[in-house]
Amino acid sequence: MNLGALSLEDAPGFRVPLQFFLTVPAFGILAATLILFDGGLLLQSRWLPATLAVTHAFTLGYIAMAMLGALFQMLPVVMGTSFPRTEPAARLVHGLLTAGTLCLVAAFEWRQAMLFLIAAMLLVPVLLLFAAGTLIALRQGAKGGGPARAVRLAVMALAVTAGLGGWLAAGHALPAVPLQRALTDYHAGWGLAGWILVLVVGISTQVIPMFLTTPPYPKTLERWLPPLLVVLLLTGSVAPLDALRQGALLALTVLAAVYALVSLHLLQRRRRKRFDVTVWFWRLGMACLLAAAGLEGYAYVRGGSAGPELAVLAGLLFLAGFAVSVINGMLYKIVPFLVWLHLRMPVLKGLVPPGTRLYTPNIHEVIAPQRMKWQFLLHAAALVLLLAAVAATNGRWAQAGAVLLLASNGLLLFNLGAAVRLYARHAGSV
Amino acid sequence: MASIADFFSGQHRACDLVFEDMEDAVGSADWPRATELYQQLSRDTLQHFSNEEEGLFPLFEDKTGMQAGPTQVMRGEHAELRELLQRLGEAVESRDQDAVLGTGETFFLFLQQHNVKEEQVLYPMADQVLQDSLGELAQRVAGFPAGD
Ligand SMILES: [Fe+2]
Ligand SMILES: [Fe+2]
């Protein structure tokens, strides 16, 4: 057991997670711009290329970008292990993920066969490489506890998603490869439920009670929900009977709703009463997950008669409502803490004489709570308008929502950028 | 059988509750109560640290032979936490609400990540290796159940 790795001094360099985190709002801005220019049209069907461009700006550019950055940070500190050759690996993963996502968005936007191929050649290897590196790191890790197990399952689902995505990209690019729509459902299912949901469950059951001072999650949920989600997803993908597959996917939807309800209940019983913007981001995110699961369940009951906008609505709720909200909230906990931690590093590493009082800004001085609150309100308002736009197929509302989304991500970029600039200013003076 | 994890984790929770009450008092600008709660927080936290540094850690180090291992890391973090606690006290004394809440948040986050490492790794290990030394621990740590 490698207990030395518990040390915060072994945290990867400041740059490792921050390069990912600063790229996150840039892709949020890109997604908002695409919605603004393509108008309400793209919110009406999940199959339109323009819709898929926005979807992948969110899933890869925003969500995966944040989660990969967070995992590079968490492996050493929380799980007592580290990604092989962390610093160069993180630079490579960040560079390829950014370039590959831009290519893919452009490929959907302009329907360019060559761009689909380039995107697949950039994204598939880098995501498989990341999954493999994480699995290797976890094999060497100190603990096989709850979060480690969920991370292992989630990155395996990421690999499945990336593989299917590569095949779909080839279908867009090469006439010889038939474009199989059925594969899209597997690709989306493994990406949303296997990668995003399992990872959020695994991490939230640890961090919500700890940092947001709620009672702990029930032990059975903490332990069994991630593997159960994956088993149901697997059953829903490959079971021989149609009814079995449908039943598994419905059960998965119900479990997602249960997790959202338990989370909302715990957040309600939070002990600290001070306003904390992260709590509101998590509440909004869990409410959206609950709504997305409700819509999925409804569509299941209605069978083929449910309209196409229902799928778009559920997707918007899950991605922009659930995943983006909880990530945004986590960034506001992690980034100020990392700025503070890395400014304290000379003291923690014993590089200054004991007893020296080194001034360090407190966490509220890194990002002012008031500015985080404004960004939360912009994000929530953007979400409400976009949801209303889809429900009412109203292009004007979609564009208004896009403007707010743009403003929200602009402010997020400004807030994170201010934190990094503060770090750079003080780090230079030590 | 007395459990090290239960006893020491219980002290963490107790300190958390005092911190949360203090934060509420500061939020409603009840400075006399905030000062009182800060003093209790400071006393309990420092007592807990010395329970670890003079009670639990030396026994753990003797038993495992790990002098430069996890206990060393934890001692380093205690030093940082003591300084944060002192800054928090200065902010309470000057009745500066923003400084108390900002320094308090910093203290609390750093404390939580410290506690989780102890609760998930160090205490369970200590429970395993110190089964025969619980009596000795009870002599060094006030309130630790002396056992059967
Ligand atoms: Fe400690
Ligand atoms: Fe402790």
Coordinates of C-alpha atoms and ligand atoms in Angstrom, one line a residue:
Chain A
M1 CA 0.0 0.0 0.0
N2 CA 1.4 3.3 -1.0
L3 CA 0.5 5.6 1.8
G4 CA 3.0 8.3 0.9
A5 CA 0.8 9.1 -2.1
L6 CA -1.8 10.5 0.4
S7 CA 0.3 13.5 0.6
L8 CA -0.9 16.7 -1.0
E9 CA 2.6 17.4 -2.0
D10 CA 2.2 14.6 -4.5
A11 CA -0.6 16.4 -6.2
P12 CA 0.2 17.0 -9.8
G13 CA 1.3 20.4 -10.9
F14 CA -1.1 23.3 -11.1
R15 CA -1.1 23.2 -14.9
V16 CA -2.2 19.6 -15.1
P17 CA -5.9 20.0 -14.2
L18 CA -6.1 23.7 -15.0
Q19 CA -5.4 23.4 -18.7
F20 CA -8.5 21.2 -18.9
F21 CA -10.6 23.4 -16.6
L22 CA -9.9 26.6 -18.6
T23 CA -10.8 24.9 -21.8
V24 CA -14.2 23.9 -20.5
P25 CA -16.0 27.3 -20.7
A26 CA -14.4 27.9 -24.1
F27 CA -16.3 24.9 -25.4
G28 CA -19.4 26.1 -23.6
I29 CA -19.0 29.4 -25.6
L30 CA -18.7 27.4 -28.8
A31 CA -21.8 25.4 -28.1
A32 CA -23.8 28.6 -27.3
T33 CA -22.5 30.2 -30.5
L34 CA -23.7 27.2 -32.6
I35 CA -27.2 27.3 -31.0
L36 CA -27.3 31.1 -31.7
F37 CA -26.5 30.7 -35.4
D38 CA -28.4 27.6 -36.2
G39 CA -31.4 28.9 -34.3
G40 CA -34.2 26.8 -33.0
L41 CA -34.1 24.3 -35.8
L42 CA -31.3 22.2 -34.3
L43 CA -33.3 21.7 -31.1
Q44 CA -36.0 19.8 -32.9
S45 CA -34.3 16.5 -33.7
R46 CA -31.4 14.7 -32.2
W47 CA -30.5 13.4 -35.7
L48 CA -29.7 16.8 -37.4
P49 CA -25.9 17.3 -38.0
A50 CA -26.1 20.7 -36.4
T51 CA -27.7 19.2 -33.3
L52 CA -24.9 16.6 -33.1
A53 CA -22.3 19.4 -33.5
V54 CA -23.7 21.1 -30.3
T55 CA -24.1 17.8 -28.5
H56 CA -20.4 16.9 -29.0
A57 CA -19.2 20.4 -28.1
F58 CA -20.9 19.6 -24.7
T59 CA -20.1 15.9 -24.3
L60 CA -16.4 16.1 -25.4
G61 CA -15.5 19.8 -25.1
Y62 CA -17.2 20.5 -21.8
I63 CA -18.0 17.3 -19.9
A64 CA -15.2 15.0 -20.9
M65 CA -12.7 17.9 -20.8
A66 CA -13.6 18.6 -17.1
M67 CA -13.8 15.0 -16.0
L68 CA -10.5 14.0 -17.5
G69 CA -8.8 17.0 -15.9
A70 CA -10.4 16.2 -12.6
L71 CA -9.3 12.5 -12.8
F72 CA -5.7 13.5 -13.4
Q73 CA -6.0 15.5 -10.2
M74 CA -7.9 12.9 -8.2
L75 CA -6.0 9.8 -8.9
P76 CA -3.0 10.7 -6.7
V77 CA -4.8 12.7 -4.0
V78 CA -7.9 10.6 -3.4
M79 CA -7.0 7.2 -4.7
G80 CA -3.3 7.1 -3.8
T81 CA -2.1 6.4 -7.3
S82 CA -1.1 8.4 -10.3
F83 CA -1.5 8.4 -14.0
P84 CA 1.7 7.1 -15.8
R85 CA 3.9 10.0 -16.7
T86 CA 1.2 12.5 -15.5
E87 CA 2.5 15.8 -16.8
P88 CA 3.3 14.9 -20.4
A89 CA 0.3 12.6 -20.6
A90 CA -2.0 15.3 -19.5
R91 CA -0.6 17.8 -22.0
L92 CA -1.0 15.2 -24.8
V93 CA -4.5 14.2 -23.8
H94 CA -5.6 17.8 -23.5
G95 CA -4.1 18.8 -26.9
L96 CA -5.6 15.9 -28.7
L97 CA -9.0 16.1 -27.0
T98 CA -9.3 19.8 -27.9
A99 CA -8.2 19.4 -31.5
G100 CA -10.3 16.2 -32.0
T101 CA -13.4 17.8 -30.6
L102 CA -13.0 20.9 -32.8
C103 CA -12.6 18.7 -35.9
L104 CA -15.7 16.7 -35.0
V105 CA -17.8 19.8 -34.4
A106 CA -16.6 21.2 -37.7
A107 CA -17.3 17.9 -39.4
F108 CA -20.9 17.9 -38.3
E109 CA -21.3 21.5 -39.1
W110 CA -19.9 21.3 -42.6
R111 CA -20.6 17.6 -43.3
Q112 CA -17.0 17.0 -44.4
A113 CA -16.0 13.3 -44.8
M114 CA -12.3 14.1 -44.3
L115 CA -12.9 16.0 -41.0
F116 CA -14.9 13.0 -39.6
L117 CA -11.9 10.8 -40.3
I118 CA -9.4 13.2 -38.8
A119 CA -11.6 13.7 -35.7
A120 CA -11.9 9.9 -35.3
M121 CA -8.2 9.4 -35.6
L122 CA -7.5 12.1 -33.0
L123 CA -10.3 11.2 -30.5
V124 CA -10.5 7.4 -30.5
P125 CA -6.8 6.8 -29.7
V126 CA -6.6 9.5 -27.0
L127 CA -9.7 8.4 -25.2
L128 CA -8.6 4.7 -25.3
L129 CA -5.1 5.8 -24.1
F130 CA -6.7 7.7 -21.2
A131 CA -8.9 4.8 -20.3
A132 CA -5.9 2.4 -20.4
G133 CA -3.7 4.7 -18.4
T134 CA -6.4 5.2 -15.7
L135 CA -6.9 1.4 -15.4
I136 CA -3.2 0.8 -15.1
A137 CA -2.9 3.5 -12.4
L138 CA -5.8 2.0 -10.5
R139 CA -4.2 -1.4 -10.6
Q140 CA -1.2 0.0 -8.9
G141 CA -3.4 2.1 -6.5
A142 CA -3.6 1.8 -2.8
K143 CA -7.3 1.3 -2.4
G144 CA -10.0 -0.5 -4.2
G145 CA -12.7 1.5 -2.4
G146 CA -16.0 3.0 -3.8
P147 CA -14.7 5.8 -5.9
A148 CA -11.9 3.8 -7.4
R149 CA -14.4 1.1 -8.5
A150 CA -16.7 3.6 -10.1
V151 CA -13.9 5.3 -11.9
R152 CA -12.7 1.9 -13.3
L153 CA -16.2 1.1 -14.6
A154 CA -16.7 4.7 -16.0
V155 CA -13.5 4.7 -18.0
M156 CA -14.3 1.3 -19.5
A157 CA -17.6 2.7 -20.6
L158 CA -15.7 5.7 -22.0
A159 CA -13.6 3.3 -24.1
V160 CA -16.8 1.6 -25.4
T161 CA -18.3 5.0 -26.2
A162 CA -15.2 6.1 -28.0
G163 CA -14.9 2.9 -30.0
L164 CA -18.6 3.1 -31.1
G165 CA -18.1 6.8 -31.9
G166 CA -15.1 6.0 -34.1
W167 CA -17.2 3.5 -36.0
L168 CA -20.0 6.0 -36.5
A169 CA -17.5 8.6 -37.7
A170 CA -16.2 6.2 -40.3
G171 CA -19.9 5.7 -41.4
H172 CA -20.2 9.4 -41.9
A173 CA -16.9 9.6 -43.8
L174 CA -16.7 6.4 -45.9
P175 CA -19.4 5.1 -48.2
A176 CA -18.1 1.6 -47.7
V177 CA -19.0 1.7 -44.0
P178 CA -22.8 1.6 -43.6
L179 CA -24.1 4.2 -41.1
Q180 CA -26.0 2.2 -38.5
R181 CA -28.5 4.3 -36.6
A182 CA -28.9 1.6 -34.0
L183 CA -25.3 2.0 -33.1
T184 CA -26.0 5.6 -32.2
D185 CA -28.2 4.5 -29.4
Y186 CA -25.5 2.3 -27.9
H187 CA -23.0 5.1 -28.4
A188 CA -25.3 7.6 -26.6
G189 CA -26.3 5.1 -23.9
W190 CA -22.7 4.1 -23.0
G191 CA -21.6 7.7 -23.1
L192 CA -24.4 9.1 -20.9
A193 CA -25.3 6.3 -18.5
G194 CA -22.0 4.4 -18.5
W195 CA -19.4 7.1 -18.6
I196 CA -21.0 10.3 -17.3
L197 CA -23.6 9.0 -14.8
V198 CA -21.5 6.3 -13.3
L199 CA -18.6 8.7 -12.8
V200 CA -20.8 11.4 -11.2
V201 CA -22.4 8.8 -8.9
G202 CA -19.0 7.5 -7.8
I203 CA -17.6 10.9 -7.1
S204 CA -20.7 12.6 -5.7
T205 CA -21.2 9.9 -3.0
Q206 CA -17.8 10.8 -1.7
V207 CA -17.7 14.6 -2.2
I208 CA -21.2 15.7 -1.4
P209 CA -21.2 14.5 2.2
M210 CA -17.7 15.7 2.7
F211 CA -17.7 19.2 1.2
L212 CA -21.3 20.1 1.3
T213 CA -21.9 18.7 4.9
T214 CA -24.8 16.5 4.1
P215 CA -25.5 13.2 5.8
P216 CA -23.8 10.3 4.0
Y217 CA -25.4 8.4 1.1
P218 CA -26.9 5.0 2.1
K219 CA -24.0 2.4 2.0
T220 CA -25.9 0.1 -0.4
L221 CA -26.4 2.9 -2.9
E222 CA -22.8 4.0 -2.6
R223 CA -21.5 0.5 -3.1
W224 CA -23.9 -1.0 -5.6
L225 CA -25.3 1.7 -7.8
P226 CA -22.3 2.1 -10.2
P227 CA -21.9 -1.6 -10.9
L228 CA -25.6 -2.1 -11.1
L229 CA -25.9 0.7 -13.7
V230 CA -23.3 -0.9 -15.8
V231 CA -24.9 -4.4 -15.6
L232 CA -28.2 -2.9 -16.7
L233 CA -26.6 -1.0 -19.5
L234 CA -24.9 -4.2 -20.6
T235 CA -28.1 -6.2 -20.4
G236 CA -29.9 -3.4 -22.3
S237 CA -27.3 -3.6 -25.0
V238 CA -26.7 -7.3 -25.6
A239 CA -29.5 -9.3 -24.0
P240 CA -31.1 -11.7 -26.6
L241 CA -34.7 -10.8 -25.8
D242 CA -36.2 -7.5 -26.8
A243 CA -38.3 -7.4 -23.6
L244 CA -35.2 -8.1 -21.4
R245 CA -33.3 -5.2 -23.1
Q246 CA -36.2 -2.8 -22.7
G247 CA -36.8 -3.8 -19.1
A248 CA -33.1 -3.3 -18.2
L249 CA -33.1 0.2 -19.7
L250 CA -36.3 1.1 -17.8
A251 CA -34.7 -0.2 -14.6
L252 CA -31.7 2.0 -15.3
T253 CA -33.9 5.0 -15.8
V254 CA -35.6 4.3 -12.5
L255 CA -32.3 4.0 -10.6
A256 CA -31.1 7.3 -12.1
A257 CA -34.3 8.9 -10.7
V258 CA -33.8 7.3 -7.3
Y259 CA -30.2 8.6 -7.2
A260 CA -31.4 12.1 -8.1
L261 CA -34.1 12.0 -5.4
V262 CA -31.7 10.7 -2.7
S263 CA -29.2 13.4 -3.6
L264 CA -31.9 16.2 -3.5
H265 CA -33.0 14.8 -0.1
L266 CA -29.5 14.9 1.3
L267 CA -28.8 18.4 0.0
Q268 CA -31.9 19.5 1.7
R269 CA -30.5 18.1 5.0
R270 CA -27.2 20.0 4.6
R271 CA -26.0 21.1 8.0
R272 CA -24.2 24.3 7.0
K273 CA -26.7 27.0 6.3
R274 CA -24.4 29.5 4.6
F275 CA -25.1 30.2 0.9
D276 CA -22.9 27.9 -1.2
V277 CA -23.2 28.2 -4.9
T278 CA -22.0 24.6 -5.4
V279 CA -25.0 23.4 -3.5
W280 CA -27.3 25.2 -5.9
F281 CA -25.5 23.9 -9.0
W282 CA -25.9 20.3 -7.6
R283 CA -29.6 20.9 -6.8
L284 CA -30.3 22.2 -10.3
G285 CA -28.3 19.3 -11.7
M286 CA -30.2 16.6 -9.7
A287 CA -33.6 18.2 -10.5
C288 CA -32.7 18.0 -14.2
L289 CA -31.5 14.4 -13.9
L290 CA -34.8 13.5 -12.3
A291 CA -36.7 15.3 -15.1
A292 CA -34.7 13.6 -17.8
A293 CA -35.3 10.2 -16.2
G294 CA -39.0 11.0 -15.9
L295 CA -39.2 11.9 -19.7
E296 CA -37.3 8.7 -20.6
G297 CA -39.8 6.7 -18.5
Y298 CA -42.7 8.5 -20.2
A299 CA -41.3 7.9 -23.6
Y300 CA -40.9 4.2 -22.7
V301 CA -44.5 3.9 -21.6
R302 CA -45.8 5.8 -24.7
G303 CA -43.6 3.6 -27.0
G304 CA -43.4 4.9 -30.6
S305 CA -46.0 7.6 -30.1
A306 CA -43.8 9.9 -28.1
G307 CA -42.7 12.9 -30.2
P308 CA -39.1 13.5 -31.4
E309 CA -38.8 16.6 -29.3
L310 CA -39.1 14.5 -26.2
A311 CA -35.7 12.9 -26.9
V312 CA -34.1 16.3 -27.5
L313 CA -35.7 17.6 -24.3
A314 CA -34.3 14.6 -22.3
G315 CA -30.9 15.0 -23.9
L316 CA -30.8 18.7 -23.1
L317 CA -31.9 18.0 -19.5
F318 CA -29.2 15.4 -19.0
L319 CA -26.3 17.1 -20.7
A320 CA -26.8 20.9 -20.2
G321 CA -29.0 20.5 -17.1
F322 CA -27.4 17.6 -15.1
A323 CA -23.8 17.1 -16.2
V324 CA -22.9 20.7 -17.0
S325 CA -24.5 22.0 -13.8
V326 CA -22.7 19.5 -11.4
I327 CA -19.4 20.1 -13.3
N328 CA -19.8 23.9 -13.1
G329 CA -20.5 23.5 -9.3
M330 CA -17.5 21.3 -8.8
L331 CA -15.2 23.6 -10.7
Y332 CA -16.1 26.3 -8.1
K333 CA -15.0 24.0 -5.3
I334 CA -11.9 22.6 -6.9
V335 CA -10.3 25.6 -8.6
P336 CA -10.2 28.0 -5.6
F337 CA -8.9 25.2 -3.4
L338 CA -6.1 24.3 -5.9
V339 CA -5.1 27.9 -6.3
W340 CA -4.8 28.2 -2.5
L341 CA -3.1 24.8 -2.2
H342 CA -0.4 25.5 -4.8
L343 CA 0.3 28.9 -3.3
R344 CA 0.8 27.2 0.1
M345 CA 3.1 24.5 -1.4
P346 CA 6.3 26.2 -0.3
V347 CA 5.1 26.0 3.3
L348 CA 3.6 22.5 2.9
K349 CA 6.8 21.2 1.4
G350 CA 8.9 22.9 4.2
L351 CA 10.7 25.1 1.7
V352 CA 10.4 28.2 3.9
P353 CA 11.7 28.3 7.5
P354 CA 9.1 27.0 10.0
G355 CA 7.0 29.8 11.5
T356 CA 7.3 32.0 8.5
R357 CA 4.0 33.7 7.8
L358 CA 3.4 33.6 4.1
Y359 CA 0.4 35.6 3.1
T360 CA -2.0 33.6 1.0
P361 CA -5.4 34.8 -0.2
N362 CA -8.3 32.9 1.3
I363 CA -10.6 30.8 -0.9
H364 CA -13.3 33.5 -1.1
E365 CA -10.7 36.0 -2.3
V366 CA -9.7 33.6 -5.2
I367 CA -13.2 33.8 -6.7
A368 CA -15.7 36.1 -5.1
P369 CA -18.9 34.2 -4.1
Q370 CA -21.0 37.0 -5.6
R371 CA -19.5 36.5 -9.1
M372 CA -20.1 32.7 -8.8
K373 CA -23.7 33.4 -7.9
W374 CA -24.3 35.6 -10.9
Q375 CA -22.9 32.9 -13.2
F376 CA -25.2 30.4 -11.6
L377 CA -28.2 32.6 -12.3
L378 CA -27.2 33.1 -15.9
H379 CA -26.7 29.3 -16.3
A380 CA -30.1 28.5 -14.8
A381 CA -31.9 31.2 -16.9
A382 CA -30.2 29.9 -20.1
L383 CA -31.4 26.4 -19.2
V384 CA -35.0 27.4 -18.6
L385 CA -35.1 29.3 -21.9
L386 CA -33.6 26.5 -23.9
L387 CA -35.9 23.9 -22.4
A388 CA -38.9 26.2 -23.1
A389 CA -37.6 26.6 -26.7
V390 CA -37.6 22.9 -27.3
A391 CA -40.9 22.3 -25.6
A392 CA -42.6 25.0 -27.7
T393 CA -40.3 24.7 -30.8
N394 CA -39.7 28.4 -30.6
G395 CA -36.5 29.5 -32.4
R396 CA -36.5 33.0 -30.9
W397 CA -36.4 31.5 -27.4
A398 CA -33.6 29.2 -28.4
Q399 CA -31.6 32.2 -29.5
A400 CA -32.3 34.1 -26.3
G401 CA -31.3 31.0 -24.4
A402 CA -28.1 30.8 -26.4
V403 CA -27.2 34.4 -25.6
L404 CA -27.6 33.7 -21.9
L405 CA -25.6 30.5 -22.3
L406 CA -22.9 32.5 -23.9
A407 CA -22.9 35.0 -21.1
S408 CA -22.8 32.3 -18.5
N409 CA -19.8 30.6 -20.0
G410 CA -18.1 33.9 -20.6
L411 CA -18.4 34.7 -16.9
L412 CA -17.3 31.2 -16.0
L413 CA -14.2 31.7 -18.2
F414 CA -13.6 35.1 -16.6
N415 CA -14.0 33.7 -13.0
L416 CA -11.6 30.8 -13.6
G417 CA -9.2 33.0 -15.5
A418 CA -9.1 35.5 -12.6
A419 CA -8.3 32.6 -10.3
V420 CA -5.4 31.5 -12.5
R421 CA -4.1 35.1 -12.9
L422 CA -4.2 35.5 -9.1
Y423 CA -2.2 32.3 -8.8
A424 CA 0.4 33.5 -11.3
R425 CA 0.7 36.9 -9.6
H426 CA 1.3 35.4 -6.1
A427 CA 3.3 32.4 -7.2
G428 CA 5.8 34.7 -8.8
S429 CA 6.3 36.6 -5.5
V430 CA 7.2 33.6 -3.4
Chain B
M1 CA -14.1 -3.6 21.7
A2 CA -13.2 0.1 21.4
S3 CA -12.7 1.3 17.8
I4 CA -10.0 3.9 17.0
A5 CA -11.9 4.8 13.8
D6 CA -15.1 5.4 15.7
F7 CA -13.6 7.4 18.5
F8 CA -11.4 9.7 16.4
S9 CA -13.9 10.1 13.6
G10 CA -16.5 11.1 16.3
Q11 CA -14.1 13.9 17.3
H12 CA -14.0 15.1 13.7
R13 CA -17.8 15.2 13.5
A14 CA -18.0 17.0 16.9
C15 CA -15.6 19.7 15.7
D16 CA -17.5 20.1 12.4
L17 CA -20.7 20.8 14.3
V18 CA -19.0 23.5 16.4
F19 CA -17.5 25.1 13.2
E20 CA -21.0 25.1 11.6
D21 CA -22.5 26.8 14.6
M22 CA -19.8 29.4 14.7
E23 CA -20.4 30.1 11.0
D24 CA -24.1 30.6 11.7
A25 CA -23.3 33.0 14.5
V26 CA -21.0 35.0 12.3
G27 CA -23.6 35.0 9.6
S28 CA -26.1 36.6 12.0
A29 CA -23.3 38.9 13.3
D30 CA -23.7 37.5 16.9
W31 CA -20.1 38.2 17.7
P32 CA -20.1 37.2 21.4
R33 CA -21.5 33.8 20.5
A34 CA -19.1 33.5 17.5
T35 CA -16.1 34.3 19.8
E36 CA -17.3 31.7 22.3
L37 CA -17.8 29.1 19.6
Y38 CA -14.4 29.9 18.0
Q39 CA -12.7 29.3 21.4
Q40 CA -14.5 25.9 21.7
L41 CA -13.5 25.0 18.1
S42 CA -9.9 26.0 18.7
R43 CA -9.7 24.1 22.0
D44 CA -11.4 20.9 20.7
T45 CA -9.4 20.8 17.4
L46 CA -6.1 21.4 19.1
Q47 CA -6.9 18.7 21.7
H48 CA -7.8 16.3 18.9
F49 CA -4.5 17.1 17.1
S50 CA -2.5 16.3 20.3
N51 CA -4.5 13.2 20.9
E52 CA -3.2 12.1 17.5
E53 CA 0.3 13.5 17.7
E54 CA 1.1 12.4 21.2
G55 CA -1.3 9.4 21.5
L56 CA -2.2 7.6 18.3
F57 CA 0.7 8.5 16.0
P58 CA 3.6 7.4 18.2
L59 CA 1.9 4.0 18.9
F60 CA 1.3 3.6 15.2
E61 CA 4.8 4.5 14.3
D62 CA 6.3 2.1 16.9
K63 CA 4.1 -0.8 15.8
T64 CA 4.6 -0.3 12.0
G65 CA 8.1 1.1 12.0
M66 CA 6.8 3.8 9.6
Q67 CA 8.3 7.0 11.0
A68 CA 8.2 8.9 7.7
G69 CA 4.9 7.5 6.5
P70 CA 1.4 8.7 6.7
T71 CA 1.7 10.1 10.2
Q72 CA 4.4 12.4 9.0
V73 CA 2.1 13.7 6.3
M74 CA -0.7 14.2 8.8
R75 CA 1.6 16.1 11.2
G76 CA 2.5 18.4 8.4
E77 CA -1.1 19.1 7.6
H78 CA -1.8 19.8 11.3
A79 CA 0.8 22.5 11.2
E80 CA -1.0 24.1 8.3
L81 CA -4.4 23.7 10.0
R82 CA -3.1 25.3 13.2
E83 CA -2.0 28.3 11.2
L84 CA -5.4 28.6 9.5
L85 CA -7.1 28.3 12.9
Q86 CA -5.0 31.1 14.2
R87 CA -5.9 33.3 11.2
L88 CA -9.6 32.4 11.8
G89 CA -9.2 33.6 15.4
E90 CA -7.7 36.9 14.3
A91 CA -10.6 37.4 11.8
V92 CA -13.1 36.7 14.6
E93 CA -11.4 39.1 16.9
S94 CA -11.5 41.9 14.4
R95 CA -15.1 41.1 13.6
D96 CA -14.5 41.0 9.9
Q97 CA -17.3 38.9 8.5
D98 CA -15.8 38.4 5.0
A99 CA -12.5 37.4 6.4
V100 CA -14.1 34.9 8.9
L101 CA -16.2 33.3 6.2
G102 CA -13.4 33.1 3.6
T103 CA -10.7 31.9 6.1
G104 CA -13.4 29.6 7.6
E105 CA -14.1 28.0 4.2
T106 CA -10.4 27.5 3.5
F107 CA -9.9 25.9 6.9
F108 CA -13.0 23.7 6.5
L109 CA -12.0 22.4 3.0
F110 CA -8.5 21.7 4.1
L111 CA -9.7 20.0 7.3
Q112 CA -12.2 17.8 5.4
Q113 CA -9.6 16.5 2.9
H114 CA -7.3 15.8 5.9
N115 CA -10.0 14.0 7.9
V116 CA -11.1 11.8 5.0
K117 CA -7.6 10.5 4.6
E118 CA -7.4 9.7 8.3
E119 CA -10.8 8.1 8.3
Q120 CA -10.5 6.0 5.2
V121 CA -6.9 4.9 5.4
L122 CA -5.0 5.7 8.6
Y123 CA -7.6 4.9 11.3
P124 CA -8.6 1.5 9.7
M125 CA -4.9 0.6 9.6
A126 CA -4.5 1.7 13.1
D127 CA -7.4 -0.4 14.2
Q128 CA -5.7 -3.4 12.6
V129 CA -2.2 -3.0 14.0
L130 CA -3.0 -1.6 17.5
Q131 CA -5.4 -4.2 18.7
D132 CA -3.0 -5.1 21.6
S133 CA -2.2 -1.4 22.4
L134 CA -5.7 -0.1 23.1
G135 CA -5.1 0.1 26.8
E136 CA -2.0 2.1 26.3
L137 CA -3.9 4.4 23.9
A138 CA -6.6 4.9 26.6
Q139 CA -3.8 6.1 29.0
R140 CA -2.6 8.7 26.6
V141 CA -5.9 9.9 25.1
A142 CA -8.4 11.3 27.6
G143 CA -11.9 9.9 27.0
F144 CA -10.8 6.9 24.9
P145 CA -12.8 4.0 26.3
A146 CA -10.4 1.9 28.4
G147 CA -12.1 -1.2 27.2
D148 CA -13.1 -4.5 28.7
Ligands
FE1 FE -5.3 14.7 12.0
FE2 FE -8.0 13.6 13.0

